[in-house]
Amino acid sequence: MTSTVHGSTSAELDALRELTDDLFGSITGPHLHSPQTTLPYSPEAWDLLGESGLTLLTTPEDAGGSGGGVSEAALMLDRSGYHALPAPLFETDLLASWLIGLHGTDASSAPMTAVQVDWSPEDLRAGEVVLNRVPWGQIASDILVAGDSFVGRIGTDDAEIEPVGDLVGEHYAHVSVPVEALNVVPTSTDTRSEYLTRGAWARSEQICGALERVLDLGIAHVTERHQFGRPIGKFQAVQELISRSAGLVTTAKAAAAHATAVIDQLGFDADGSRIAVSIAKIQAGRAATVVSRDIHQAHGAIGFTLDHQLRHFTTRALAWNRDFGAPTQWSKELGRKALGSGMSVWEFAVAH
């Protein structure tokens, strides 16, 4: 019997997984062993992703998207992390396209990105605004701005773009734009809270995918690499590195899957979703730090070289760990919610 998972059948999710693995693998595979710091962004690959319906996966069909749900997005994000895909899928679909819907304008088929700001009315009366370290700022056609009761849209043709270096290859840039080119629309709510929840959830899924690849590479290496006449995976100390990593990846994936299920039921702006996402981001961050350390140790010196593909996945997992709130920030918020709930810690955990 065909089962149903969060609105999509398991067969449909299997088909999406097969599509994303084939497509993402074909884009990144030829570059993983190239001795360069980052993987290249390709406009042709972006067009291919768009033709497959992945660049606007969760955007409603009447707005030019594919109309998918969060379970489909979760799978796509996980596989993009697994393959270290150098493309702003999440920034375009789950952040920029969502904010464009609030802005009331049309989405673009080109790559887009989004940031949150703490601008005051005085800032908006200045002659120019500056956005520092905008991810994908070098290639995005539009930058959406999430603020306190407003959404802004910037066409990068009107902006001054200063490239900024980064280890992950997300084409960061400082962006300067005249205030009159910032198309601001008021909203009924502060969009920054949901912006942060969406970002933390997406990064949790991407970290899980990247760490699954890290674990696969670690298992393959300790199985193939021999020392003293047997695979190094036969040594107890190495087995401990692998087993600890496997446990952390499994825990992080379970927390991310729970967050996806809660969001699917309640939406991104619900308090229950925020709690589930905080747990997912905490677990993903804990796994990113320990699994990266342990699997690099299992690889020995070769795992740190530009000739080995391991770094593409560990650097991404560690960089994403800082995005949209570090685990410490989410731990503090979770603690405040638990203390303010009036429940015991056990009752709070069971309730969420």
CSV table of N, CA and C in Angstrom, one decimal, residues 169-257:
chain,number,residue,atom,x,y,z
A,169,GLY,N,31.8,29.4,-0.8
A,169,GLY,CA,31.4,29.7,-2.2
A,169,GLY,C,30.0,30.2,-2.4
A,170,GLU,N,29.5,31.0,-1.4
A,170,GLU,CA,28.2,31.5,-1.6
A,170,GLU,C,28.2,32.9,-2.1
A,171,HIS,N,29.3,33.4,-2.7
A,171,HIS,CA,29.4,34.6,-3.5
A,171,HIS,C,28.8,35.8,-2.6
A,172,TYR,N,29.4,35.9,-1.4
A,172,TYR,CA,29.0,37.1,-0.6
A,172,TYR,C,29.4,38.4,-1.2
A,173,ALA,N,28.6,39.4,-0.8
A,173,ALA,CA,29.0,40.8,-1.3
A,173,ALA,C,28.4,41.8,-0.3
A,174,HIS,N,29.1,42.9,-0.2
A,174,HIS,CA,28.6,44.1,0.4
A,174,HIS,C,27.8,44.9,-0.7
A,175,VAL,N,26.6,45.3,-0.3
A,175,VAL,CA,25.7,45.9,-1.3
A,175,VAL,C,25.3,47.3,-0.8
A,176,SER,N,25.5,48.3,-1.6
A,176,SER,CA,25.1,49.7,-1.4
A,176,SER,C,24.1,50.1,-2.4
A,177,VAL,N,23.0,50.8,-1.9
A,177,VAL,CA,22.0,51.1,-2.8
A,177,VAL,C,21.3,52.5,-2.4
A,178,PRO,N,21.0,53.4,-3.3
A,178,PRO,CA,20.3,54.6,-2.9
A,178,PRO,C,18.9,54.3,-2.3
A,179,VAL,N,18.5,55.0,-1.3
A,179,VAL,CA,17.2,54.7,-0.6
A,179,VAL,C,16.1,54.8,-1.6
A,180,GLU,N,16.2,55.7,-2.6
A,180,GLU,CA,15.0,55.8,-3.5
A,180,GLU,C,14.9,54.6,-4.4
A,181,ALA,N,16.0,53.7,-4.5
A,181,ALA,CA,15.9,52.5,-5.3
A,181,ALA,C,15.4,51.3,-4.4
A,182,LEU,N,15.1,51.6,-3.1
A,182,LEU,CA,14.6,50.5,-2.2
A,182,LEU,C,13.1,50.6,-2.2
A,183,ASN,N,12.5,49.6,-2.9
A,183,ASN,CA,11.0,49.6,-3.0
A,183,ASN,C,10.4,48.9,-1.8
A,184,VAL,N,10.0,49.8,-0.8
A,184,VAL,CA,9.5,49.3,0.5
A,184,VAL,C,8.0,49.2,0.5
A,185,VAL,N,7.4,48.1,1.0
A,185,VAL,CA,6.0,47.9,1.2
A,185,VAL,C,5.7,47.6,2.6
A,186,PRO,N,4.8,48.3,3.3
A,186,PRO,CA,4.5,47.9,4.7
A,186,PRO,C,3.8,46.6,4.8
A,187,THR,N,4.0,45.9,5.9
A,187,THR,CA,3.3,44.6,6.2
A,187,THR,C,2.7,44.7,7.6
A,188,SER,N,1.7,43.8,7.9
A,188,SER,CA,1.0,43.9,9.1
A,188,SER,C,1.8,43.3,10.3
A,189,THR,N,2.9,42.6,10.0
A,189,THR,CA,3.6,42.0,11.1
A,189,THR,C,5.1,42.2,10.8
A,190,ASP,N,5.9,41.9,11.9
A,190,ASP,CA,7.4,41.9,11.8
A,190,ASP,C,7.8,40.6,11.1
A,191,THR,N,8.4,40.7,9.9
A,191,THR,CA,8.7,39.5,9.1
A,191,THR,C,10.0,38.9,9.6
A,192,ARG,N,10.7,39.5,10.5
A,192,ARG,CA,12.0,39.0,10.8
A,192,ARG,C,12.0,37.7,11.6
A,193,SER,N,11.0,37.5,12.4
A,193,SER,CA,10.9,36.3,13.2
A,193,SER,C,10.7,35.0,12.3
A,194,GLU,N,9.7,35.1,11.4
A,194,GLU,CA,9.5,34.0,10.5
A,194,GLU,C,10.7,33.8,9.5
A,195,TYR,N,11.4,34.9,9.1
A,195,TYR,CA,12.6,34.9,8.3
A,195,TYR,C,13.6,34.0,9.0
A,196,LEU,N,13.8,34.2,10.3
A,196,LEU,CA,14.8,33.5,11.1
A,196,LEU,C,14.4,32.0,11.2
A,197,THR,N,13.1,31.8,11.5
A,197,THR,CA,12.7,30.4,11.6
A,197,THR,C,12.9,29.6,10.3
A,198,ARG,N,12.5,30.2,9.2
A,198,ARG,CA,12.7,29.6,7.9
A,198,ARG,C,14.2,29.3,7.6
A,199,GLY,N,15.0,30.3,7.9
A,199,GLY,CA,16.4,30.1,7.7
A,199,GLY,C,17.0,29.0,8.5
A,200,ALA,N,16.7,29.0,9.8
A,200,ALA,CA,17.3,28.0,10.7
A,200,ALA,C,16.8,26.6,10.3
A,201,TRP,N,15.6,26.5,9.9
A,201,TRP,CA,15.1,25.1,9.5
A,201,TRP,C,15.8,24.7,8.3
A,202,ALA,N,15.9,25.5,7.3
A,202,ALA,CA,16.6,25.2,6.0
A,202,ALA,C,18.0,24.8,6.3
A,203,ARG,N,18.7,25.6,7.1
A,203,ARG,CA,20.1,25.2,7.4
A,203,ARG,C,20.2,23.9,8.1
A,204,SER,N,19.3,23.6,9.0
A,204,SER,CA,19.3,22.3,9.7
A,204,SER,C,19.2,21.2,8.7
A,205,GLU,N,18.3,21.3,7.7
A,205,GLU,CA,18.2,20.2,6.7
A,205,GLU,C,19.4,20.1,5.9
A,206,GLN,N,20.0,21.3,5.5
A,206,GLN,CA,21.2,21.2,4.7
A,206,GLN,C,22.4,20.7,5.4
A,207,ILE,N,22.5,21.0,6.7
A,207,ILE,CA,23.6,20.4,7.5
A,207,ILE,C,23.5,18.9,7.6
A,208,CYS,N,22.3,18.4,7.8
A,208,CYS,CA,22.0,17.0,7.9
A,208,CYS,C,22.5,16.3,6.6
A,209,GLY,N,22.1,16.9,5.5
A,209,GLY,CA,22.6,16.3,4.2
A,209,GLY,C,24.1,16.3,4.0
A,210,ALA,N,24.7,17.4,4.4
A,210,ALA,CA,26.2,17.5,4.3
A,210,ALA,C,26.9,16.5,5.2
A,211,LEU,N,26.3,16.3,6.4
A,211,LEU,CA,27.0,15.4,7.4
A,211,LEU,C,26.7,14.0,7.0
A,212,GLU,N,25.6,13.7,6.3
A,212,GLU,CA,25.4,12.3,5.8
A,212,GLU,C,26.5,12.0,4.8
A,213,ARG,N,26.8,12.9,3.9
A,213,ARG,CA,27.9,12.7,3.0
A,213,ARG,C,29.3,12.6,3.7
A,214,VAL,N,29.5,13.4,4.7
A,214,VAL,CA,30.7,13.3,5.5
A,214,VAL,C,30.9,11.9,6.1
A,215,LEU,N,29.8,11.4,6.6
A,215,LEU,CA,29.8,10.1,7.3
A,215,LEU,C,30.0,9.0,6.2
A,216,ASP,N,29.4,9.1,5.1
A,216,ASP,CA,29.6,8.1,4.0
A,216,ASP,C,31.1,8.1,3.6
A,217,LEU,N,31.7,9.3,3.4
A,217,LEU,CA,33.1,9.4,3.1
A,217,LEU,C,34.0,8.8,4.1
A,218,GLY,N,33.6,9.0,5.4
A,218,GLY,CA,34.4,8.4,6.5
A,218,GLY,C,34.3,6.9,6.5
A,219,ILE,N,33.2,6.3,6.3
A,219,ILE,CA,33.0,4.9,6.3
A,219,ILE,C,33.8,4.3,5.2
A,220,ALA,N,33.7,4.9,4.0
A,220,ALA,CA,34.4,4.4,2.8
A,220,ALA,C,35.9,4.4,3.1
A,221,HIS,N,36.4,5.5,3.7
A,221,HIS,CA,37.8,5.6,3.9
A,221,HIS,C,38.4,4.6,4.9
A,222,VAL,N,37.7,4.4,6.0
A,222,VAL,CA,38.2,3.5,7.0
A,222,VAL,C,38.1,2.0,6.6
A,223,THR,N,37.2,1.8,5.6
A,223,THR,CA,37.0,0.4,5.1
A,223,THR,C,38.1,0.1,4.0
A,224,GLU,N,38.5,1.1,3.2
A,224,GLU,CA,39.4,0.9,2.1
A,224,GLU,C,40.9,1.1,2.6
A,225,ARG,N,41.1,1.9,3.6
A,225,ARG,CA,42.5,2.2,4.0
A,225,ARG,C,43.0,1.1,5.0
A,226,HIS,N,44.1,0.5,4.6
A,226,HIS,CA,44.7,-0.6,5.5
A,226,HIS,C,45.9,-0.1,6.2
A,227,GLN,N,46.1,-0.6,7.4
A,227,GLN,CA,47.3,-0.3,8.2
A,227,GLN,C,47.6,-1.6,9.0
A,228,PHE,N,48.8,-2.0,9.1
A,228,PHE,CA,49.2,-3.2,9.8
A,228,PHE,C,48.4,-4.4,9.4
A,229,GLY,N,48.1,-4.5,8.1
A,229,GLY,CA,47.5,-5.7,7.5
A,229,GLY,C,46.0,-5.8,7.6
A,230,ARG,N,45.3,-4.7,8.0
A,230,ARG,CA,43.9,-4.8,8.1
A,230,ARG,C,43.3,-3.4,8.0
A,231,PRO,N,42.0,-3.3,7.6
A,231,PRO,CA,41.4,-2.0,7.5
A,231,PRO,C,41.4,-1.2,8.8
A,232,ILE,N,41.7,0.1,8.7
A,232,ILE,CA,41.8,0.9,9.9
A,232,ILE,C,40.4,1.0,10.6
A,233,GLY,N,39.4,0.6,9.9
A,233,GLY,CA,38.1,0.6,10.6
A,233,GLY,C,37.9,-0.6,11.6
A,234,LYS,N,38.9,-1.5,11.6
A,234,LYS,CA,38.9,-2.6,12.5
A,234,LYS,C,39.4,-2.2,13.9
A,235,PHE,N,40.1,-1.0,13.9
A,235,PHE,CA,40.7,-0.5,15.2
A,235,PHE,C,39.6,0.1,16.0
A,236,GLN,N,39.6,-0.1,17.3
A,236,GLN,CA,38.5,0.3,18.2
A,236,GLN,C,38.4,1.8,18.2
A,237,ALA,N,39.6,2.5,18.3
A,237,ALA,CA,39.6,4.0,18.3
A,237,ALA,C,38.9,4.6,17.1
A,238,VAL,N,39.1,4.0,15.9
A,238,VAL,CA,38.5,4.5,14.7
A,238,VAL,C,37.0,4.2,14.7
A,239,GLN,N,36.7,3.0,15.2
A,239,GLN,CA,35.3,2.6,15.3
A,239,GLN,C,34.5,3.6,16.1
A,240,GLU,N,35.1,4.1,17.2
A,240,GLU,CA,34.5,5.0,18.1
A,240,GLU,C,34.2,6.3,17.3
A,241,LEU,N,35.1,6.8,16.5
A,241,LEU,CA,34.9,8.0,15.7
A,241,LEU,C,33.7,7.9,14.8
A,242,ILE,N,33.6,6.7,14.1
A,242,ILE,CA,32.5,6.5,13.2
A,242,ILE,C,31.2,6.3,13.9
A,243,SER,N,31.2,5.5,14.9
A,243,SER,CA,29.9,5.2,15.6
A,243,SER,C,29.3,6.5,16.3
A,244,ARG,N,30.2,7.3,16.9
A,244,ARG,CA,29.8,8.6,17.5
A,244,ARG,C,29.2,9.5,16.4
A,245,SER,N,29.8,9.6,15.3
A,245,SER,CA,29.3,10.4,14.2
A,245,SER,C,28.0,9.9,13.7
A,246,ALA,N,27.9,8.6,13.5
A,246,ALA,CA,26.6,8.0,13.0
A,246,ALA,C,25.4,8.4,14.0
A,247,GLY,N,25.7,8.3,15.3
A,247,GLY,CA,24.7,8.6,16.3
A,247,GLY,C,24.2,10.0,16.2
A,248,LEU,N,25.2,10.9,16.0
A,248,LEU,CA,24.9,12.4,16.0
A,248,LEU,C,24.1,12.7,14.7
A,249,VAL,N,24.5,12.2,13.6
A,249,VAL,CA,23.8,12.4,12.3
A,249,VAL,C,22.4,11.9,12.4
A,250,THR,N,22.2,10.7,13.0
A,250,THR,CA,20.9,10.2,13.1
A,250,THR,C,20.0,11.0,14.0
A,251,THR,N,20.5,11.5,15.1
A,251,THR,CA,19.8,12.4,16.0
A,251,THR,C,19.4,13.7,15.4
A,252,ALA,N,20.4,14.3,14.6
A,252,ALA,CA,20.1,15.6,14.0
A,252,ALA,C,19.0,15.4,12.9
A,253,LYS,N,19.1,14.3,12.2
A,253,LYS,CA,18.1,14.0,11.1
A,253,LYS,C,16.7,13.8,11.7
A,254,ALA,N,16.6,13.1,12.9
A,254,ALA,CA,15.3,12.9,13.6
A,254,ALA,C,14.7,14.3,14.0
A,255,ALA,N,15.6,15.1,14.5
A,255,ALA,CA,15.1,16.5,15.0
A,255,ALA,C,14.6,17.3,13.8
A,256,ALA,N,15.4,17.2,12.7
A,256,ALA,CA,15.0,18.0,11.5
A,256,ALA,C,13.7,17.4,10.9
A,257,ALA,N,13.5,16.1,10.9
A,257,ALA,CA,12.3,15.5,10.4
A,257,ALA,C,11.1,15.9,11.3
